mmCIF file of C-alpha atoms in Angstrom:
data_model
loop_
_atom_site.group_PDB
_atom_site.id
_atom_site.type_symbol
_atom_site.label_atom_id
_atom_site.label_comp_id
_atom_site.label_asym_id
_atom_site.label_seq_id
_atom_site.Cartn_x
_atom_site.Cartn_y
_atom_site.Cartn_z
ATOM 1 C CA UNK A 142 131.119 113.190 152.582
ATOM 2 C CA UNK A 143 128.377 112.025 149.991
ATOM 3 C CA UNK A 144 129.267 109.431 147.202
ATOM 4 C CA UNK A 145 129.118 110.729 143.696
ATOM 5 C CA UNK A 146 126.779 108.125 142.540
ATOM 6 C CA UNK A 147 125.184 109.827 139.183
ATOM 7 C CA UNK A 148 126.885 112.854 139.386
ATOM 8 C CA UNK A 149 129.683 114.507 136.965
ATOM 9 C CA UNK A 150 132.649 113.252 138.232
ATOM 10 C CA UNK A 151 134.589 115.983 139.494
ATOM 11 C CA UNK A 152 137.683 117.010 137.432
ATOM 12 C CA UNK A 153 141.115 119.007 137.760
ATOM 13 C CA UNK A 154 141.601 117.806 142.087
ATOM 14 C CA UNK A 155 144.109 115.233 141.040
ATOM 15 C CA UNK A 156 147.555 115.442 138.576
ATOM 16 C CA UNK A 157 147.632 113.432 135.605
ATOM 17 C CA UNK A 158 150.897 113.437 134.466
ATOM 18 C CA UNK A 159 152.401 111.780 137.490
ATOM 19 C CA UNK A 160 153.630 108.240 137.681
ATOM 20 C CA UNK A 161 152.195 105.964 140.389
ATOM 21 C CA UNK A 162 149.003 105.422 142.276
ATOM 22 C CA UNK A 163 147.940 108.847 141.581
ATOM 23 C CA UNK A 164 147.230 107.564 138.523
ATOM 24 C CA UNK A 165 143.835 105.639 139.996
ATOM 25 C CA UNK A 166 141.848 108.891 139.762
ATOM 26 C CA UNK A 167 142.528 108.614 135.974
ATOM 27 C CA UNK A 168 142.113 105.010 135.738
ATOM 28 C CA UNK A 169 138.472 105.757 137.789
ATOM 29 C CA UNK A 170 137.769 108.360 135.095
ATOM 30 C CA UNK A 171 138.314 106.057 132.120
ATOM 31 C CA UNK A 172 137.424 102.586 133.532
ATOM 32 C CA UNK A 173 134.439 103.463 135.586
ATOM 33 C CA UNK A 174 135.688 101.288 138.300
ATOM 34 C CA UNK A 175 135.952 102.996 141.623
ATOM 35 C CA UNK A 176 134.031 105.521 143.991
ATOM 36 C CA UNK A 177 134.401 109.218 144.372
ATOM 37 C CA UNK A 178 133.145 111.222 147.160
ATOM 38 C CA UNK A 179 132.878 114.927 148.415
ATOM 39 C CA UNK A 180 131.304 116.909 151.061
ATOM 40 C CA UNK A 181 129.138 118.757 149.030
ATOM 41 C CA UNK A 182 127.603 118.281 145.361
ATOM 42 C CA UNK A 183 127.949 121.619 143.977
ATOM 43 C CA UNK A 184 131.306 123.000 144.196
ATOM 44 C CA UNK A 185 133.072 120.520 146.428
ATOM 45 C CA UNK A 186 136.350 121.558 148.996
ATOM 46 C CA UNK A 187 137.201 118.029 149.377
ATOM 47 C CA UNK A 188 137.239 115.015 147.160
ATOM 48 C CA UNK A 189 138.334 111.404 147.393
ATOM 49 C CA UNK A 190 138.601 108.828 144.808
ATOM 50 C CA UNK A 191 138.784 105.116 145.541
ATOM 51 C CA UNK A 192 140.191 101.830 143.824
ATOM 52 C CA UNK A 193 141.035 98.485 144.416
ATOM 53 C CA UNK A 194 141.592 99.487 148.522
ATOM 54 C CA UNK A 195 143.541 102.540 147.480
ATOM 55 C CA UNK A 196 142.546 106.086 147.819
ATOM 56 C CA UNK A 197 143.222 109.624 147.028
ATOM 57 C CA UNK A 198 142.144 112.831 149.112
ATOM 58 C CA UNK A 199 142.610 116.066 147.875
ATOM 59 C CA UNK A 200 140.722 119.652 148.513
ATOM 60 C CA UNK A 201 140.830 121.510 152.224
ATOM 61 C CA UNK A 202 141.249 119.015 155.136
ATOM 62 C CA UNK A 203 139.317 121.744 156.824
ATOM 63 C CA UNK A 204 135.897 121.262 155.291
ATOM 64 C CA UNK A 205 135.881 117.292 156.109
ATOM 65 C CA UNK A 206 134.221 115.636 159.246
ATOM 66 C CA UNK A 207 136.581 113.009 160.346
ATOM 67 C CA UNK A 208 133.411 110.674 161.019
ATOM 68 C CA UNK A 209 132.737 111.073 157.090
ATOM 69 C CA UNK A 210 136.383 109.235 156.485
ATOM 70 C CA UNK A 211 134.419 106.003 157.701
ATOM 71 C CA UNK A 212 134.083 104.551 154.501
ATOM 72 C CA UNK A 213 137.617 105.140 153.464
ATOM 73 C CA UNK A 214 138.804 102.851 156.362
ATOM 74 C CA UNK A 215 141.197 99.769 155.933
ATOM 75 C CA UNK A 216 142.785 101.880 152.953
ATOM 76 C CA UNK A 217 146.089 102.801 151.671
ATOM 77 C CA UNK A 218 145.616 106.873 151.404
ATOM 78 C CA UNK A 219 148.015 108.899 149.478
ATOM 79 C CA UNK A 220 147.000 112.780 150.445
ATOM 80 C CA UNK A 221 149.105 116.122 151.558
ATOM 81 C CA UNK A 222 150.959 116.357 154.766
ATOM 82 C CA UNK A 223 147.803 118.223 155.887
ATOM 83 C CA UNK A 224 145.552 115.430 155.603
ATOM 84 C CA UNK A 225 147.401 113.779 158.292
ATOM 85 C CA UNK A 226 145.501 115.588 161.776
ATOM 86 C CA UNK A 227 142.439 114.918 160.102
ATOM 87 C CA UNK A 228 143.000 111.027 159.576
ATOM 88 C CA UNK A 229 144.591 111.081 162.523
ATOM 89 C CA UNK A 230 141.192 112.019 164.043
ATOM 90 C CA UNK A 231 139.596 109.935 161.776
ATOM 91 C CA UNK A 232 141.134 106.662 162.764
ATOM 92 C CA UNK A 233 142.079 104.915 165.313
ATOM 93 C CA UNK A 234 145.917 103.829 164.020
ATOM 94 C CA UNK A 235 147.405 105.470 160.877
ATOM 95 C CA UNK A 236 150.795 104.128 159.425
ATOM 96 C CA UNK A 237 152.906 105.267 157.254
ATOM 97 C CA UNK A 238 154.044 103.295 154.351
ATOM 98 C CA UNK A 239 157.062 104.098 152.654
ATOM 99 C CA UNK A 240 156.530 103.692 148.566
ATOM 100 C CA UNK A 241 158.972 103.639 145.351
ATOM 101 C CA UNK A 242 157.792 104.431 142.059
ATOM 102 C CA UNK A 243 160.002 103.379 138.997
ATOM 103 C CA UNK A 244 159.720 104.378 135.225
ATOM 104 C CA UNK A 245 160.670 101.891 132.229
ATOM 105 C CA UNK A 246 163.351 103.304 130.671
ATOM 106 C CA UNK A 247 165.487 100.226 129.379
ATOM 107 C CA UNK A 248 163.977 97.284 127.373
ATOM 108 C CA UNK A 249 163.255 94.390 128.958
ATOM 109 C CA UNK A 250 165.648 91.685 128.460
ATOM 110 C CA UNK A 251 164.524 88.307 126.313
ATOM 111 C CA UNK A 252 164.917 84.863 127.739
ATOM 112 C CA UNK A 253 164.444 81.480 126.472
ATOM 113 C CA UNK A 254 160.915 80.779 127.784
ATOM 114 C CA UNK A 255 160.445 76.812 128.800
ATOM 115 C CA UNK A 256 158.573 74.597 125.722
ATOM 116 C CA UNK A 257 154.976 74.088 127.227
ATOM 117 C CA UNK A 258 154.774 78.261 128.195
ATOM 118 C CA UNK A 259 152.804 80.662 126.190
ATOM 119 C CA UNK A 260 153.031 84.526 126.936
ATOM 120 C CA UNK A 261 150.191 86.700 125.245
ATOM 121 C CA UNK A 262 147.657 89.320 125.787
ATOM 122 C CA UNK A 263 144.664 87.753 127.333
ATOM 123 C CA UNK A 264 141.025 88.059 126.005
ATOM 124 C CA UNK A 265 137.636 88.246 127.339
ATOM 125 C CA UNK A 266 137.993 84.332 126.947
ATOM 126 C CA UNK A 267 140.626 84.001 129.641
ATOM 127 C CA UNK A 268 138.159 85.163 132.097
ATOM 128 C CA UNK A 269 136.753 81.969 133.793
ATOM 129 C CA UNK A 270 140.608 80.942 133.829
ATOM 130 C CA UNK A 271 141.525 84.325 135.370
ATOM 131 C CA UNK A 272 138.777 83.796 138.054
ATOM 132 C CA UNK A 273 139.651 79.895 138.692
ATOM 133 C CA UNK A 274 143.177 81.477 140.476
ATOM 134 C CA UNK A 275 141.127 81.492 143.222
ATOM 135 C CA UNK A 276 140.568 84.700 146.097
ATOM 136 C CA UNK A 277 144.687 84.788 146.828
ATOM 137 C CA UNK A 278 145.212 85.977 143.441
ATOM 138 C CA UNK A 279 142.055 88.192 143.380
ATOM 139 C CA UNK A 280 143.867 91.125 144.087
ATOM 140 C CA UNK A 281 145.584 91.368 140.163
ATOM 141 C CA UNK A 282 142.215 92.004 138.917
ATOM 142 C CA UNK A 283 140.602 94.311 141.750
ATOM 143 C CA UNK A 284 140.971 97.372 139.556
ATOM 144 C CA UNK A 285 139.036 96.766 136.509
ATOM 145 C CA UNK A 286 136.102 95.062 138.540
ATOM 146 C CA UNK A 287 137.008 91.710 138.353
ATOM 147 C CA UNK A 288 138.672 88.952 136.381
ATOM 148 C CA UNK A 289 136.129 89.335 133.515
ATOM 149 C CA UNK A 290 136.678 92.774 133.415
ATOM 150 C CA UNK A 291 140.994 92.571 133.411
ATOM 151 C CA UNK A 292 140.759 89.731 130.886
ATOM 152 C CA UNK A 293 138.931 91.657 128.620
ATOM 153 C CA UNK A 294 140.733 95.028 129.077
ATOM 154 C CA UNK A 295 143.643 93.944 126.746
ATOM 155 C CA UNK A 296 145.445 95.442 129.336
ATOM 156 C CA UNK A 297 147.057 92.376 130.429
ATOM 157 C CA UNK A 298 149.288 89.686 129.598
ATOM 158 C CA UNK A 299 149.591 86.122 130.843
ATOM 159 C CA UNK A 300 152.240 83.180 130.498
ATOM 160 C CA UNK A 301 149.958 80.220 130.103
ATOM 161 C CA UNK A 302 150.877 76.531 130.934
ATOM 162 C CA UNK A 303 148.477 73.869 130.111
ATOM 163 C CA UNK A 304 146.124 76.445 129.561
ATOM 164 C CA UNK A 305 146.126 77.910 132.938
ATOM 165 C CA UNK A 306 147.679 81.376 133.713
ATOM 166 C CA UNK A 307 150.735 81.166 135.930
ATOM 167 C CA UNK A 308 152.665 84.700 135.613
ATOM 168 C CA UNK A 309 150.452 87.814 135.190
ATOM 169 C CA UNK A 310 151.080 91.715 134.310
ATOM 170 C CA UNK A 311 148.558 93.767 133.991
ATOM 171 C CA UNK A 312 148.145 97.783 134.179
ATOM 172 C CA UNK A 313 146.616 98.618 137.589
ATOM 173 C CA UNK A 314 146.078 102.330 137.438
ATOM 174 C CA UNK A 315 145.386 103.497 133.922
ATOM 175 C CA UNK A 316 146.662 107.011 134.246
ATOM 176 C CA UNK A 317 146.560 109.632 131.032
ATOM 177 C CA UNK A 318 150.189 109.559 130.567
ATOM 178 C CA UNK A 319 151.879 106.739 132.855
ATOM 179 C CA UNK A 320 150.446 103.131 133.137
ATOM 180 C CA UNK A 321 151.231 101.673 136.345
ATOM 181 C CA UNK A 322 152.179 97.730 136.408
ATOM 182 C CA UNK A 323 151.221 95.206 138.795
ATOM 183 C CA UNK A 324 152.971 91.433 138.553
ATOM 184 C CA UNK A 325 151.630 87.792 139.907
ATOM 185 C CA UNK A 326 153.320 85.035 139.430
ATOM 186 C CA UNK A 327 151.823 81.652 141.388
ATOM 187 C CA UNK A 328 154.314 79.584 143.353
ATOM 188 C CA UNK A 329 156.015 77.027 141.308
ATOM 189 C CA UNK A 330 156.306 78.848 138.428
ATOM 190 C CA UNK A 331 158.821 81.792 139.697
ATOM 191 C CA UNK A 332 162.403 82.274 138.456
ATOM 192 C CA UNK A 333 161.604 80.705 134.743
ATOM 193 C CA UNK A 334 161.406 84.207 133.309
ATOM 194 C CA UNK A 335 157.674 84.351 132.811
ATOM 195 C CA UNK A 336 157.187 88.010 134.604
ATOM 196 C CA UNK A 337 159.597 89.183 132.484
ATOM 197 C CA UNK A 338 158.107 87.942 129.420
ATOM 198 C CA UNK A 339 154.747 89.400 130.896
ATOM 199 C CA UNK A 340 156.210 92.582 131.770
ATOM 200 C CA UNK A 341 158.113 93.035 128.451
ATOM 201 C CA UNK A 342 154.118 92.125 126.155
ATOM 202 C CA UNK A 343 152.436 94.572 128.223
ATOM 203 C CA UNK A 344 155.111 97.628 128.145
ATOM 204 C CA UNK A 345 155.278 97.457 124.459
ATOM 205 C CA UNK A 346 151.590 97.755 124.735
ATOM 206 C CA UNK A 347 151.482 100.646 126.961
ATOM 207 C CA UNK A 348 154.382 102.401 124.911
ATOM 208 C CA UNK A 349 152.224 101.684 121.598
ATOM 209 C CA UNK A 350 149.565 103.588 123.504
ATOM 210 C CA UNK A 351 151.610 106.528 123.926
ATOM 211 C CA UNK A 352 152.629 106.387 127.697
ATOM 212 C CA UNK A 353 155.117 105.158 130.261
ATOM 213 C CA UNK A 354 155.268 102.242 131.816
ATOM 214 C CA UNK A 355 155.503 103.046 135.906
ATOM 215 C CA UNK A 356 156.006 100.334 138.504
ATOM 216 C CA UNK A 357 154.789 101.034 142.250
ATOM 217 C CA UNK A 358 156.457 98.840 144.966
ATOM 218 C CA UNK A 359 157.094 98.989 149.042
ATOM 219 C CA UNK A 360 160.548 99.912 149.998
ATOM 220 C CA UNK A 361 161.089 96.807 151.961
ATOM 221 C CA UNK A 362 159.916 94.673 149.269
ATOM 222 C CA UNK A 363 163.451 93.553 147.571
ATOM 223 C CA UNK A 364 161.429 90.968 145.209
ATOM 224 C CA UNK A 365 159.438 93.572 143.599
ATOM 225 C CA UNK A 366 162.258 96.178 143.340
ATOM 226 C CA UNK A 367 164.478 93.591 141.656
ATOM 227 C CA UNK A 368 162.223 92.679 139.412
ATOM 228 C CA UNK A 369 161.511 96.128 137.997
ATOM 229 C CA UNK A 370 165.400 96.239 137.887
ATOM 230 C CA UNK A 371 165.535 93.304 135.732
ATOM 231 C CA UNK A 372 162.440 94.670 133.638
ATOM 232 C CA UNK A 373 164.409 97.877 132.545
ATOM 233 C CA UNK A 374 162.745 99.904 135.679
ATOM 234 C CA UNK A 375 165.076 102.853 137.438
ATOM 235 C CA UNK A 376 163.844 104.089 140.172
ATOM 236 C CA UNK A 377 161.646 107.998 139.952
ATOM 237 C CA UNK A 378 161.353 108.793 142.974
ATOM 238 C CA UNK A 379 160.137 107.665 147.130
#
C-alpha cells in the first residue's frame, strides 16, 4: 500500500450519504485531516482512509498484501465481510466491536443551565483553553488536527465555567449529508445538563448546514446511548 501524499485523492470508494463513521472519508476530503492509501497510484483496487485511529478499507481484499496493513494497526476498521481473512492475516488479534448509530430526529430538550455556565460555539480563541484539558481529553479534538484546529472549526460547542470548557460537542466526522457527534464532559461537571445544552448548539448548527445530526456509540456503552436518547437521538441502525 503507498500513502497518497500529493496525489488526487481518490473519489467514489466510499458512500456519502450514510450516517456514522463512514462519514470520515468525507470529513478527510473536506478537512484535510487524515491519510489515504492504495496499492497502486494509477487506478487503485484497494483504498483506505484514516482518521483520528479510525479507518475505512474498501476495493478487492485480493489485491492487498497483508504486510502492507502495518500501518493501519491499533485501529478501529470498518470494511466488508471480505476484508476479514485478509486482516485476519494481517494481524495478530482482530475483534469485533459491536456499534450503534443514531439519527436526531426529536429536539433536544431545554434545561435550566446553573448561573456561572456559558454554552456557545467556540472560536479560534478557545484554543489554548481547548488544549489546557490536558492528553485525557485529547481525543475530542483528534479529528480536525488538534485543539487549534476543532476550536476554530465552528464545529463545536462548549459549556464554559470560569472560563474553562467543561462539557464539549463537537462534529467528529464531517460527512456530505450526516454530521456525526462526539460528547466530553470532565468529571464534576456531569448530570447539570451541559451535554445537552452542547448537543442541542451544535445540532441546530449542523441542521442550518443542511444535514443530519448522527451519533456513533458502542453497544455496551449505556451512558452514551442514553444520552443520545435524551438529545432527541433514535436509534438507525447496529
Amino acid at each position: 500500500m503507498i500513502e497518497y501524499t500529493g496525489l488526487p485523492v481518490p473519489g467514489g470508494w466510499f458512500p456519502a450519504d450514510v450516517p456514522g463513521p463512514v462519514g470520515l472519508a468525507e470529513h478527510v476530503r473536506a478537512t484535510g485531516h487524515g491519510r489515504w492509501w492504495a496499492d497502486r497510484a494509477v487506478a487503485p483496487r484497494v483504498v483506505a482512509v484514516a482518521c483520528a485511529g479510525h479507518v475505512l478499507l474498501d476495493g478487492n481484499p485480493r489485491h492487498a498484501d497483508p504486510r502492507a496493513l502495518a500501518p493501519l494497526g491499533d485501529s478501529y476498521v470498518l470494511a466488508r465481510p471480505g476484508f476479514l481473512p485478509l486482516l485476519g492475516a494481517a494481524f495478530d488479534r482482530v475483534v469485533p466491536w459491536e456499534r450503534m448509530i443514531w439519527l436526531r430526529s426529536r429536539p433536544v430538550p431545554r434545561r435550566r443551565l446553573p448561573d456561572d455556565v456559558v454554552v456557545r460555539r467556540l472560536t479560534a480563541a478557545d484554543g489554548p483553553a481547548l488544549a489546557a484539558l490536558g492528553p485525557d481529553a485529547a481525543w475530542i479534538a483528534a479529528s480536525w488536527g488538534g485543539p487549534a484546529a476543532l476550536a476554530g472549526s465552528s464545529h463545536c460547542w462548549g459549556a464554559f465555567r470560569g472560563g474553562r470548557p467543561v462539557s464539549l460537542a463537537c462534529t467528529y466526522f464531517l460527512g456530505a449529508a450526516y454530521e456525526d457527534i462526539a460528547v466530553l464532559t470532565l468529571p464534576g461537571h456531569r448530570r447539570e445538563g451541559l451535554a445537552l445544552a452542547c448537543v442541542a448548539g451544535l445540532s441546530a448548527d449542523v441542521v442550518a448546514r443542511g444535514r443530519v445530526p448522527s451519533w456513533t456509540c458502542s453497544r455496551d456503552n449505556r451512558p452514551s446511548r442514553l444520552l443520545a436518547w435524551a438529545a432527541g437521538f433514535r436509534l438507525f441502525g447496529e
